[in-house]
mmCIF file of C-alpha atoms in Angstrom:
data_model
loop_
_atom_site.group_PDB
_atom_site.id
_atom_site.type_symbol
_atom_site.label_atom_id
_atom_site.label_comp_id
_atom_site.label_asym_id
_atom_site.label_seq_id
_atom_site.Cartn_x
_atom_site.Cartn_y
_atom_site.Cartn_z
ATOM 1 C CA ALA F 567 0.074 0.035 -0.104
ATOM 2 C CA TRP F 568 2.941 2.425 0.836
ATOM 3 C CA ARG F 569 4.806 1.876 -2.226
ATOM 4 C CA ASN F 570 1.679 2.598 -4.351
ATOM 5 C CA MET F 571 1.207 5.850 -2.690
ATOM 6 C CA LEU F 572 5.008 6.544 -2.955
ATOM 7 C CA ARG F 573 4.731 6.008 -6.722
ATOM 8 C CA ARG F 574 1.939 8.399 -7.097
ATOM 9 C CA ILE F 575 3.744 11.287 -5.325
ATOM 10 C CA PRO F 576 5.590 12.402 -8.586
ATOM 11 C CA ALA F 577 2.272 12.357 -10.442
ATOM 12 C CA VAL F 578 0.558 14.376 -7.924
ATOM 13 C CA ALA F 579 3.359 16.763 -7.364
ATOM 14 C CA GLY F 580 3.614 17.276 -11.171
ATOM 15 C CA VAL F 581 -0.108 17.922 -11.579
ATOM 16 C CA SER F 582 -0.087 20.254 -8.519
ATOM 17 C CA VAL F 583 2.985 22.336 -10.123
ATOM 18 C CA GLY F 584 1.150 22.305 -13.586
ATOM 19 C CA ALA F 585 -2.183 23.619 -12.007
ATOM 20 C CA GLY F 586 -0.146 26.312 -9.896
ATOM 21 C CA TRP F 587 1.617 27.473 -13.128
ATOM 22 C CA LEU F 588 -1.468 27.480 -14.916
ATOM 23 C CA TRP F 589 -3.099 29.843 -12.288
ATOM 24 C CA LEU F 590 0.061 32.050 -12.078
ATOM 25 C CA SER F 591 0.166 32.432 -15.866
ATOM 26 C CA SER F 592 -3.520 33.462 -16.284
ATOM 27 C CA ASP F 593 -3.857 35.492 -12.784
ATOM 28 C CA VAL F 594 -1.766 38.942 -12.909
ATOM 29 C CA ASP F 595 -4.134 40.938 -10.845
ATOM 30 C CA SER F 596 -4.839 39.071 -7.552
ATOM 31 C CA ALA F 597 -2.515 39.729 -4.645
ATOM 32 C CA PRO F 598 -1.657 36.056 -3.952
ATOM 33 C CA ALA F 599 -0.791 35.132 -7.387
ATOM 34 C CA ARG F 600 1.274 38.382 -7.548
ATOM 35 C CA ALA F 601 3.111 37.502 -4.455
ATOM 36 C CA VAL F 602 3.577 34.078 -5.192
ATOM 37 C CA ARG F 603 5.080 34.888 -8.707
ATOM 38 C CA SER F 604 7.366 37.489 -7.145
ATOM 39 C CA LEU F 605 8.569 34.821 -4.467
ATOM 40 C CA GLY F 606 8.842 32.191 -7.310
ATOM 41 C CA TYR F 607 11.149 34.477 -9.655
ATOM 42 C CA GLY F 608 13.026 35.635 -6.575
ATOM 43 C CA LEU F 609 13.780 32.092 -5.437
ATOM 44 C CA LEU F 610 14.778 31.176 -8.990
ATOM 45 C CA ILE F 611 17.067 33.993 -9.441
ATOM 46 C CA GLY F 612 18.704 33.243 -6.103
ATOM 47 C CA CYS F 613 18.994 29.455 -6.868
ATOM 48 C CA ASP F 614 20.594 30.452 -10.114
ATOM 49 C CA TYR F 615 23.302 32.528 -8.296
ATOM 50 C CA LYS F 616 23.854 29.936 -5.409
ATOM 51 C CA PHE F 617 23.670 26.706 -7.477
ATOM 52 C CA GLY F 618 23.868 27.650 -11.403
ATOM 53 C CA PRO F 619 26.638 27.039 -13.782
ATOM 54 C CA ALA F 620 28.896 29.829 -12.557
ATOM 55 C CA THR F 621 29.110 28.317 -9.243
ATOM 56 C CA ARG F 622 30.908 25.072 -10.888
ATOM 57 C CA ILE F 623 33.414 27.123 -12.849
ATOM 58 C CA PRO F 624 36.800 28.193 -10.986
ATOM 59 C CA ARG F 625 36.525 32.033 -10.310
ATOM 60 C CA GLY F 626 38.796 34.394 -12.173
ATOM 61 C CA THR F 627 38.725 32.469 -15.454
ATOM 62 C CA ALA F 628 37.107 33.756 -18.558
ATOM 63 C CA GLU F 629 34.805 30.786 -18.422
ATOM 64 C CA HIS F 630 33.420 31.837 -15.028
ATOM 65 C CA ALA F 631 33.129 35.551 -16.296
ATOM 66 C CA ALA F 632 30.967 34.380 -19.198
ATOM 67 C CA ALA F 633 28.868 31.933 -16.912
ATOM 68 C CA LEU F 634 28.334 34.739 -14.390
ATOM 69 C CA SER F 635 27.403 37.248 -17.210
ATOM 70 C CA ALA F 636 24.843 34.642 -18.493
ATOM 71 C CA THR F 637 23.603 34.276 -14.953
ATOM 72 C CA HIS F 638 23.219 38.177 -14.831
ATOM 73 C CA GLN F 639 21.381 38.021 -18.348
ATOM 74 C CA ARG F 640 18.910 35.272 -17.071
ATOM 75 C CA SER F 641 18.210 37.071 -13.819
ATOM 76 C CA ALA F 642 17.482 40.378 -15.490
ATOM 77 C CA ASP F 643 15.364 38.780 -18.053
ATOM 78 C CA ARG F 644 13.377 37.141 -15.060
ATOM 79 C CA MET F 645 12.981 40.528 -13.355
ATOM 80 C CA LEU F 646 11.753 42.078 -16.686
ATOM 81 C CA ALA F 647 9.214 39.369 -17.316
ATOM 82 C CA VAL F 648 7.750 39.995 -13.418
ATOM 83 C CA CYS F 649 7.756 43.634 -14.077
ATOM 84 C CA ARG F 650 5.996 43.222 -17.487
ATOM 85 C CA ALA F 651 3.462 40.667 -16.037
ATOM 86 C CA HIS F 652 2.502 43.053 -12.919
ATOM 87 C CA GLY F 653 2.951 46.444 -14.312
ATOM 88 C CA GLY F 654 2.427 49.411 -11.933
ATOM 89 C CA LEU F 655 4.682 49.428 -9.068
ATOM 90 C CA TYR F 656 6.806 46.674 -10.453
ATOM 91 C CA ASN F 657 7.528 48.679 -13.513
ATOM 92 C CA LYS F 658 8.682 51.495 -11.231
ATOM 93 C CA PHE F 659 10.839 49.122 -9.462
ATOM 94 C CA GLY F 660 12.327 47.971 -12.935
ATOM 95 C CA GLN F 661 12.823 51.747 -13.762
ATOM 96 C CA TYR F 662 14.859 52.199 -10.560
ATOM 97 C CA ILE F 663 16.899 49.173 -11.217
ATOM 98 C CA SER F 664 17.744 50.312 -14.750
ATOM 99 C CA SER F 665 19.201 53.620 -13.321
ATOM 100 C CA MET F 666 21.597 51.836 -11.063
ATOM 101 C CA THR F 667 24.215 51.560 -13.702
ATOM 102 C CA VAL F 668 27.165 51.993 -11.285
ATOM 103 C CA ALA F 669 26.086 49.377 -8.570
ATOM 104 C CA LEU F 670 24.827 46.607 -10.706
ATOM 105 C CA PRO F 671 26.205 44.291 -13.385
ATOM 106 C CA PRO F 672 25.444 45.836 -16.884
ATOM 107 C CA GLU F 673 23.074 43.220 -17.941
ATOM 108 C CA TYR F 674 20.651 44.542 -15.161
ATOM 109 C CA PRO F 675 20.160 48.106 -16.247
ATOM 110 C CA ARG F 676 20.481 47.343 -19.949
ATOM 111 C CA VAL F 677 17.470 44.718 -19.870
ATOM 112 C CA LEU F 678 15.392 46.659 -17.214
ATOM 113 C CA ALA F 679 15.602 49.858 -19.368
ATOM 114 C CA ALA F 680 12.589 48.577 -21.238
ATOM 115 C CA CYS F 681 10.445 49.657 -18.329
ATOM 116 C CA GLN F 682 11.730 53.316 -18.753
ATOM 117 C CA ASP F 683 9.635 53.990 -21.749
ATOM 118 C CA ARG F 684 7.768 51.171 -23.268
ATOM 119 C CA ALA F 685 5.107 50.578 -20.943
ATOM 120 C CA PRO F 686 2.159 48.764 -22.445
ATOM 121 C CA ALA F 687 -1.169 50.919 -22.768
ATOM 122 C CA VAL F 688 -4.563 49.887 -21.417
ATOM 123 C CA SER F 689 -7.588 49.948 -23.963
ATOM 124 C CA LEU F 690 -10.085 52.810 -23.460
ATOM 125 C CA SER F 691 -12.661 50.356 -22.582
ATOM 126 C CA GLU F 692 -10.675 49.171 -19.420
ATOM 127 C CA VAL F 693 -10.024 52.695 -18.226
ATOM 128 C CA ARG F 694 -13.441 54.464 -19.387
ATOM 129 C CA GLN F 695 -15.270 53.665 -15.935
ATOM 130 C CA THR F 696 -12.326 55.019 -14.177
ATOM 131 C CA ILE F 697 -12.402 58.306 -16.200
ATOM 132 C CA GLU F 698 -16.029 58.623 -15.728
ATOM 133 C CA SER F 699 -16.085 58.080 -12.020
ATOM 134 C CA GLU F 700 -13.505 60.455 -11.540
ATOM 135 C CA LEU F 701 -14.949 63.336 -13.674
ATOM 136 C CA GLY F 702 -18.587 62.339 -12.511
ATOM 137 C CA ALA F 703 -20.049 62.340 -15.891
ATOM 138 C CA PRO F 704 -19.951 60.018 -19.195
ATOM 139 C CA LEU F 705 -17.069 60.869 -21.507
ATOM 140 C CA GLY F 706 -19.626 62.019 -24.381
ATOM 141 C CA SER F 707 -21.041 64.677 -22.057
ATOM 142 C CA LEU F 708 -17.619 65.993 -21.165
ATOM 143 C CA PHE F 709 -15.610 65.745 -24.470
ATOM 144 C CA SER F 710 -16.637 66.208 -28.041
ATOM 145 C CA VAL F 711 -13.455 64.332 -29.206
ATOM 146 C CA PHE F 712 -11.700 61.705 -26.957
ATOM 147 C CA GLU F 713 -8.777 59.687 -28.661
ATOM 148 C CA GLU F 714 -8.988 56.093 -27.899
ATOM 149 C CA GLN F 715 -5.357 55.447 -28.447
ATOM 150 C CA PRO F 716 -3.238 57.159 -25.436
ATOM 151 C CA VAL F 717 -0.592 59.518 -26.604
ATOM 152 C CA ALA F 718 1.654 58.147 -23.663
ATOM 153 C CA ALA F 719 1.665 55.163 -21.379
ATOM 154 C CA ALA F 720 3.621 54.927 -18.191
ATOM 155 C CA SER F 721 3.923 52.678 -15.305
ATOM 156 C CA LEU F 722 1.087 53.800 -13.272
ATOM 157 C CA ALA F 723 -1.215 55.884 -15.711
ATOM 158 C CA GLN F 724 -1.667 56.853 -19.402
ATOM 159 C CA VAL F 725 -2.571 59.991 -21.049
ATOM 160 C CA HIS F 726 -5.456 60.624 -23.791
ATOM 161 C CA ARG F 727 -5.987 63.751 -25.974
ATOM 162 C CA ALA F 728 -9.399 65.207 -25.781
ATOM 163 C CA VAL F 729 -11.535 68.343 -26.656
ATOM 164 C CA THR F 730 -14.014 69.654 -24.209
ATOM 165 C CA VAL F 731 -17.549 70.035 -25.090
ATOM 166 C CA ALA F 732 -17.815 73.229 -22.958
ATOM 167 C CA GLY F 733 -15.332 75.692 -24.792
ATOM 168 C CA GLY F 734 -13.721 73.257 -27.247
ATOM 169 C CA GLU F 735 -10.470 73.382 -25.510
ATOM 170 C CA GLN F 736 -7.912 70.762 -26.287
ATOM 171 C CA VAL F 737 -6.953 68.927 -23.100
ATOM 172 C CA ALA F 738 -4.920 66.158 -21.828
ATOM 173 C CA VAL F 739 -6.624 63.371 -19.705
ATOM 174 C CA LYS F 740 -4.223 61.401 -17.430
ATOM 175 C CA VAL F 741 -5.929 58.252 -16.134
ATOM 176 C CA GLN F 742 -4.458 55.707 -13.450
ATOM 177 C CA TYR F 743 -4.734 52.280 -14.354
ATOM 178 C CA PRO F 744 -7.831 50.781 -12.582
ATOM 179 C CA LEU F 745 -6.269 48.011 -10.676
ATOM 180 C CA VAL F 746 -3.148 50.138 -9.500
ATOM 181 C CA ALA F 747 -4.728 51.463 -6.333
ATOM 182 C CA ARG F 748 -5.675 47.926 -5.355
ATOM 183 C CA GLN F 749 -2.485 46.495 -6.099
ATOM 184 C CA VAL F 750 -0.047 48.805 -4.645
ATOM 185 C CA SER F 751 -0.240 47.705 -1.120
ATOM 186 C CA SER F 752 0.142 44.090 -1.773
ATOM 187 C CA ASP F 753 2.932 44.876 -4.330
ATOM 188 C CA LEU F 754 4.765 46.874 -1.493
ATOM 189 C CA TRP F 755 4.499 44.086 0.861
ATOM 190 C CA ALA F 756 5.961 41.627 -1.729
ATOM 191 C CA LEU F 757 8.731 43.950 -2.884
ATOM 192 C CA HIS F 758 9.691 44.549 0.911
ATOM 193 C CA TRP F 759 9.608 40.761 1.628
ATOM 194 C CA LEU F 760 11.924 40.181 -1.379
ATOM 195 C CA SER F 761 14.382 42.873 -0.737
ATOM 196 C CA ARG F 762 15.281 41.269 2.794
#
């Protein structure tokens, strides 16, 4: 009986890991998924430095330098993946890391520079409710023209061009991404925990 149970452990573990990965790959908004993803990537980066290829090559050799550079590259790519998946505060974190050109290996600032100016925009349908609730009226009653495509997208907000109904004035409407306010507290906790 025990042998049959022990033989099933790898299958159960595999199914559990697969289900967890599916959940993490599809859920980028909930605090638990964001915290688990951050922890998972943080552990993966730490294990790569502690047990990866660079640890098995003598220090001071060209091979060690190349292996360590490859570890830095993988780690920076992983950090960028988390910053992109989570956006918001994580994108700000990526921007900060990209500015640390003196303190970090060059792979980190180079890879995370993508957080500086290439934030993905959110569709108007996703931010419309935020705009209308903040301004207290439907877009059509406030603006005669409201460009669907934002002219700028940053880590926490994006900007749309518009023309007011009252006066025909051209304005820029900056709107915070809908989930940012909810995500900030859990993201701060996860980043604080990871930085220990």
